[in-house]
Short mmCIF file of C-alpha atoms and ligand atoms in Angstrom, two decimals:
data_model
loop_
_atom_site.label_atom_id
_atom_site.label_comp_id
_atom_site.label_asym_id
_atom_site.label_seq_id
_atom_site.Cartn_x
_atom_site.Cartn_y
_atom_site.Cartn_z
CA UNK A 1 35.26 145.31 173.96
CA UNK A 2 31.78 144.68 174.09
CA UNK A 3 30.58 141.80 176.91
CA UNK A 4 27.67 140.47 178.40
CA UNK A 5 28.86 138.60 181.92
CA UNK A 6 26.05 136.74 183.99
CA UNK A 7 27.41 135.21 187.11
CA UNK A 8 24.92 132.63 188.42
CA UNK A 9 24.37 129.83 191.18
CA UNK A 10 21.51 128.97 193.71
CA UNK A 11 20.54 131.16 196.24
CA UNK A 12 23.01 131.88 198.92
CA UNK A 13 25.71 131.15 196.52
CA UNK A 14 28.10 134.64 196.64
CA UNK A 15 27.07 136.05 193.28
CA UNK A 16 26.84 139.50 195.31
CA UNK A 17 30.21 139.03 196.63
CA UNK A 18 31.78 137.80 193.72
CA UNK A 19 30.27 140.35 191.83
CA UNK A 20 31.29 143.68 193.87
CA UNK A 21 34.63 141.92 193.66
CA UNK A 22 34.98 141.87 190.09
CA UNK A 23 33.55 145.36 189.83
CA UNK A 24 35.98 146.77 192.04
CA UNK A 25 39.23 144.81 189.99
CA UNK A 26 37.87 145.66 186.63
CA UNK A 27 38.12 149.50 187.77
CA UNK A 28 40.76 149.25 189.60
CA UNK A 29 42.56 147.44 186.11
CA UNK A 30 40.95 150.63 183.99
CA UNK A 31 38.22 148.53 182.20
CA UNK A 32 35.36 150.33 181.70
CA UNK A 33 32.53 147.85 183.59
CA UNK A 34 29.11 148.39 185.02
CA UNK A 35 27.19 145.76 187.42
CA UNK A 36 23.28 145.14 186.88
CA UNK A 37 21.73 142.72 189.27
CA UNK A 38 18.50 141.02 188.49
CA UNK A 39 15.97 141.14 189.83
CA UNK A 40 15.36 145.10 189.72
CA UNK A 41 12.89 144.90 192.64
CA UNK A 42 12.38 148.68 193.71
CA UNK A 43 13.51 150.08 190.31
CA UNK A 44 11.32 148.07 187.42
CA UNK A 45 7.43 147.76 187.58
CA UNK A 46 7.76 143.87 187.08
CA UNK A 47 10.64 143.74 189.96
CA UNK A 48 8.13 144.40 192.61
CA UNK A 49 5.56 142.40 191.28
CA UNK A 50 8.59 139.74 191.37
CA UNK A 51 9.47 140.95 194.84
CA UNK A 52 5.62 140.03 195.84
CA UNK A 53 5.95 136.61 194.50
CA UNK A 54 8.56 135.94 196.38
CA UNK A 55 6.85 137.05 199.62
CA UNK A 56 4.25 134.34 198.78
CA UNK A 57 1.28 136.87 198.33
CA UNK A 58 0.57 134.97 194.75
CA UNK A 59 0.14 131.68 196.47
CA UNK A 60 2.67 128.96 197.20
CA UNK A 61 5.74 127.62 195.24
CA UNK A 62 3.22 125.09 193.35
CA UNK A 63 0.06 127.19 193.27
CA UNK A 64 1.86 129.49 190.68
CA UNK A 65 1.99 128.34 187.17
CA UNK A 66 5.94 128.80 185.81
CA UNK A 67 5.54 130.36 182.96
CA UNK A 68 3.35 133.53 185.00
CA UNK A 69 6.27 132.99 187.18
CA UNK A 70 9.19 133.23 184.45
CA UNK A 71 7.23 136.46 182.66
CA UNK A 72 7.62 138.51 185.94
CA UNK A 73 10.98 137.71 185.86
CA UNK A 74 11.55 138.72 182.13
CA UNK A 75 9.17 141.63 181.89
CA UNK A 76 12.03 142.99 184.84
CA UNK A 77 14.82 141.82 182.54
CA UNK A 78 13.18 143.66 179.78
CA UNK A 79 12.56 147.01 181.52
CA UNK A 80 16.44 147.17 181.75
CA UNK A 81 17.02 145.84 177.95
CA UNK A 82 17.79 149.40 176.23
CA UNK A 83 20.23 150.37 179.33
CA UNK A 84 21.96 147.04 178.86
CA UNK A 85 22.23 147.58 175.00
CA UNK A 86 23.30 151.22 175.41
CA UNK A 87 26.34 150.37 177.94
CA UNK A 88 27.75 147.36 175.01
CA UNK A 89 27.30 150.03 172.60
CA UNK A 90 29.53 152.22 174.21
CA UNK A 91 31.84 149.23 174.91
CA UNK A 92 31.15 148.99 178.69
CA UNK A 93 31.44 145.73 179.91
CA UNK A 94 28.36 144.50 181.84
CA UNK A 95 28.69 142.17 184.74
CA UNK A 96 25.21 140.92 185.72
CA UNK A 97 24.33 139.01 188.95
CA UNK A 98 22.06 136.60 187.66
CA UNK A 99 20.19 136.76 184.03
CA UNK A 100 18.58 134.36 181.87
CA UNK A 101 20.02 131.44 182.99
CA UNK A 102 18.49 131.65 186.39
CA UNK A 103 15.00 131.98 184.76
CA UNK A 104 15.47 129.00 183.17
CA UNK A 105 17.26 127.34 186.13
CA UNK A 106 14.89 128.25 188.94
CA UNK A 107 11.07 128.06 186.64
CA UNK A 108 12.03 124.90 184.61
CA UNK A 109 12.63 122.52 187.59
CA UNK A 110 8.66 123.17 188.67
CA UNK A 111 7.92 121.10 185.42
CA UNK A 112 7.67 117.67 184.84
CA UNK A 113 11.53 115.93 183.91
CA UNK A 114 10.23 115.23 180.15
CA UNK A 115 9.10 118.69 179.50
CA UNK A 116 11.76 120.05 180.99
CA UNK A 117 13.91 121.06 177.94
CA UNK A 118 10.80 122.53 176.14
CA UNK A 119 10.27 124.70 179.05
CA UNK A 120 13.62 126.22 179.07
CA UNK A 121 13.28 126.60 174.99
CA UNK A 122 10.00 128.47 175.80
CA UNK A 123 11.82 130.76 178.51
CA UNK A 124 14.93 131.74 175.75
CA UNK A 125 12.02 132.27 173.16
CA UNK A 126 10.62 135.16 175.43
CA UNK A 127 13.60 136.49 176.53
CA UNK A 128 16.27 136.51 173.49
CA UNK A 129 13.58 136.53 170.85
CA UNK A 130 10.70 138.49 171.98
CA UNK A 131 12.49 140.72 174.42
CA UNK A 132 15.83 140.42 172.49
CA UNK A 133 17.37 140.65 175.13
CA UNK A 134 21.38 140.56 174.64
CA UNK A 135 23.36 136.77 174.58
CA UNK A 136 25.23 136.81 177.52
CA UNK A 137 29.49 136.15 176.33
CA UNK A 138 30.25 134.13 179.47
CA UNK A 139 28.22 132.63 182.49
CA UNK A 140 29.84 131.39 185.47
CA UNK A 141 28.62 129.06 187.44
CA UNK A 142 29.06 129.26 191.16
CA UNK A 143 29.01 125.68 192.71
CA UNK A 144 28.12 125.70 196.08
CA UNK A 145 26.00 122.46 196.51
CA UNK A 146 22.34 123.43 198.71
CA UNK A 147 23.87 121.90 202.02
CA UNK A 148 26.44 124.97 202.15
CA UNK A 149 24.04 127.64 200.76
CA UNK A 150 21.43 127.33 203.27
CA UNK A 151 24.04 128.70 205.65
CA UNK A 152 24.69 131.68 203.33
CA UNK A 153 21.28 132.59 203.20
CA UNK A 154 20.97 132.79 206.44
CA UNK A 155 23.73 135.47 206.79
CA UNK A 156 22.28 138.03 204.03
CA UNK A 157 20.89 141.06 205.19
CA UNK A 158 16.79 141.67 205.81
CA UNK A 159 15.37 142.70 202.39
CA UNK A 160 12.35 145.11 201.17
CA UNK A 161 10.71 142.74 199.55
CA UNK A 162 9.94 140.14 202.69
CA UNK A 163 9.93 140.01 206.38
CA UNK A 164 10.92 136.57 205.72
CA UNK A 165 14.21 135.01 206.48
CA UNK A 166 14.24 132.57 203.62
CA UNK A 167 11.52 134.00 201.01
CA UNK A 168 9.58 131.72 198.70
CA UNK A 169 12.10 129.90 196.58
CA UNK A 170 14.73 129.99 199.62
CA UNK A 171 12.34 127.80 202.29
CA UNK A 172 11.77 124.71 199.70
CA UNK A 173 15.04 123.22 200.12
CA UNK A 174 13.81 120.40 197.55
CA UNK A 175 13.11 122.96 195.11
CA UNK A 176 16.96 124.57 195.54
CA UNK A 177 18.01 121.21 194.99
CA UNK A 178 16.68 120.36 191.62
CA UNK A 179 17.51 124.07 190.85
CA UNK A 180 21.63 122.91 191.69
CA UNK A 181 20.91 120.29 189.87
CA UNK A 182 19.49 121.86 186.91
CA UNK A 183 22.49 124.69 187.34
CA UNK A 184 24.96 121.92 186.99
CA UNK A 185 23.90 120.32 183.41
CA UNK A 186 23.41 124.01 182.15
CA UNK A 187 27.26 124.83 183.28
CA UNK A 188 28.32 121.51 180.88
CA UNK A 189 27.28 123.79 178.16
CA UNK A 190 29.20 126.08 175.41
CA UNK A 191 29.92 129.33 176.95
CA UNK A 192 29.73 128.56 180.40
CA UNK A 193 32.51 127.82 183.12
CA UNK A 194 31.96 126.34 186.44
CA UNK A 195 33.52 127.03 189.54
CA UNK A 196 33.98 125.02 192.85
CA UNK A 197 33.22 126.55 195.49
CA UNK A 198 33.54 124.02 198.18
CA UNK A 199 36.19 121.79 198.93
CA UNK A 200 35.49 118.47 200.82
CA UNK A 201 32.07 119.70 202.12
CA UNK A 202 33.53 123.11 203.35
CA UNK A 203 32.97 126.15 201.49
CA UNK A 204 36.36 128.08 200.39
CA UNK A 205 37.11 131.72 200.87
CA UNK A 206 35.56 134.32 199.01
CA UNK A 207 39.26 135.53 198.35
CA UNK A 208 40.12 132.11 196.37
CA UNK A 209 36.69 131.80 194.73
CA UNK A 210 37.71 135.36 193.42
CA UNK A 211 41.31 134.54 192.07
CA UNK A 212 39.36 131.37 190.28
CA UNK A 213 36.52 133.85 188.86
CA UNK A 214 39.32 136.57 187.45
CA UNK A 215 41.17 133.87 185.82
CA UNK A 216 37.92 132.94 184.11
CA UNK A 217 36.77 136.36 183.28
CA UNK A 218 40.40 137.96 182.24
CA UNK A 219 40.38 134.85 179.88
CA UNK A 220 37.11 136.19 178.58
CA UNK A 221 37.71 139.81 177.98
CA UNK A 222 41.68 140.00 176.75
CA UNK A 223 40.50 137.59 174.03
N1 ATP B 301 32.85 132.11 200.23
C1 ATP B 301 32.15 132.62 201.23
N2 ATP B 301 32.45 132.30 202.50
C2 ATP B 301 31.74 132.80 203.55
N3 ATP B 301 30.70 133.66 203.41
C3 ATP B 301 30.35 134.02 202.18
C4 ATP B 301 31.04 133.53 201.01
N4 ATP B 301 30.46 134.07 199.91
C5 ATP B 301 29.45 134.85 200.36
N5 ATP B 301 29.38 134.83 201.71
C6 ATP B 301 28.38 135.51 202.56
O1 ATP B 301 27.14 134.81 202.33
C7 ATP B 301 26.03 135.70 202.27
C8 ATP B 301 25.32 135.55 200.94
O2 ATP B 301 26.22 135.97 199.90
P1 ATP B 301 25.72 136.77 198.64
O3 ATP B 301 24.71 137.81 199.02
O4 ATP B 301 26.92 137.21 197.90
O5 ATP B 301 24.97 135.59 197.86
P2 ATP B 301 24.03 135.65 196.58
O6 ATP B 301 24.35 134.47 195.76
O7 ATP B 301 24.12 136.97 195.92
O8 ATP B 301 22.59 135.46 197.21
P3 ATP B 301 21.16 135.62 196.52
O9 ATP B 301 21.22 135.34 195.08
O10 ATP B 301 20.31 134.60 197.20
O11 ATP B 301 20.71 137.03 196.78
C9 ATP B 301 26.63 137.10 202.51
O12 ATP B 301 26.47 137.41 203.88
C10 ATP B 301 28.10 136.95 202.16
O13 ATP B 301 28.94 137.84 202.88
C1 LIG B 302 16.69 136.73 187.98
C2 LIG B 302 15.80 135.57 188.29
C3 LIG B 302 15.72 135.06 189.56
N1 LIG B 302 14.92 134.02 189.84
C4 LIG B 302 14.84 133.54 191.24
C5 LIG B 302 16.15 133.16 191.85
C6 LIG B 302 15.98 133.48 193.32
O1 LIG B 302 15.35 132.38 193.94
C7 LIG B 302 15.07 134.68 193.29
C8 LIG B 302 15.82 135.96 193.36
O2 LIG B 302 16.43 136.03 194.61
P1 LIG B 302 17.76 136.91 194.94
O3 LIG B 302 18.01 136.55 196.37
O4 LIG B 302 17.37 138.36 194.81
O5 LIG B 302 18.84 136.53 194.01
O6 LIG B 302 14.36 134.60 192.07
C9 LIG B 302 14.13 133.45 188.86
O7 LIG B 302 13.39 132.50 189.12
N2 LIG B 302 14.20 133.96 187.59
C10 LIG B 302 15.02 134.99 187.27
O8 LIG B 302 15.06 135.43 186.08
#
């Protein structure tokens, strides 16, 4: 049973939660399973040049150019390509909290609307062709619209990379808009179930998110 899981949203969303979660039940249920979250930023040489990005010290959201942007993020991806290979080898089933999609999610919205699609070609060139970088079997989608996020972001922890509270893609709440938005026409795609995560304006338990995500992902790997 070899699988490729990438469990994405904006940020603030629960993908850590969600994906501890489904680490924990896929052990507990004897599968053999391994969580990689992206992106490496102590670990890969790219993930702290990606962790200084986000502290701003390349300039501002707009004063970095997408595409420099998007290769930090798949040079990091890259660095972890052989470990990712090696566990589907050996039939381990790889849960990853966030992957390509948010690459193309998060770097394509800073173009224009009519280049859009080209962009996001461009970013799946790099990654699956020139990296080769594995297909990912199933990507979830968490929705939790920007208005409940912000909330969530709030709440995580301090991290390495920034003395910030919100770092550089977190503080635009524009930009995490068009991201959503961009998140929401990718989840109408083949492979790729979405998941509401809010209910009339309010976000739901992690507990119910979590019986909606095993459905999805038992559906996935018993096939
Ligand atoms: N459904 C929920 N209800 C309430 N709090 C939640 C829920 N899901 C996650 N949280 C809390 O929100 C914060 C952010 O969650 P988490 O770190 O899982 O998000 P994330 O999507 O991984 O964030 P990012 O990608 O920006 O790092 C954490 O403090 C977490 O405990
Ligand atoms: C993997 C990946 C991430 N991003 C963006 C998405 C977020 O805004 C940050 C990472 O923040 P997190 O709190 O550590 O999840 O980077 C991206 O633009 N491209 C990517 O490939």
């Amino acid at each position: 049973m070899s699988r490729l899981i990438a469990i994405e949203g904006i940020d603030g969303s629960g993908k850590n939660t969600q994906t501890e979660l489904l680490l924990s039940r896929l052990n507990t249920e004897g599968k053999k399973a391994k969580k990689i979250s992206f992106p490496c930023y102590s670990e890969t040489f790219f993930g702290k040049e990606v962790g200084r990005y986000l502290n701003g010290e390349f300039g501002s959201l707009d004063q970095v150019h997408p595409k420099l942007a998007a290769m930090l993020y798949a040079g990091d991806r890259y660095e972890k390509c052989r470990y990712i290979r090696k566990l589907l080898s050996e039939d381990v089933l790889v849960i990853a909290d966030r992957y390509v999609p948010s690459n193309i999610a998060h770097q394509s919205v800073k173009v224009a609307t009519d280049v859009r699609d080209e962009f996001s070609k461009w970013v799946e060139d790099l990654e699956y062709e020139i990296y080769k970088m594995p297909k990912p079997d199933l990507v979830v989608f968490l929705d939790v619209p920007p208005g409940n996020s912000q909330e969530l972001i709030l709440m995580k922890e301090k991290r390495d990379y920034t003395e910030k509270a919100r770092d550089l893609h977190e503080e635009d709440e524009d930009y995490l808009k068009k991201v959503y938005k961009c998140f929401l026409d990718l989840s109408a795609k083949p492979g790729w179930t979405k998941i509401e995560c809010s209910h009339e304006g309010r976000l739901r338990s992690v507990d119910s998110i979590f019986v909606d995500l095993w459905e999805t992902v038992s559906q996935v790997i018993n096939k």
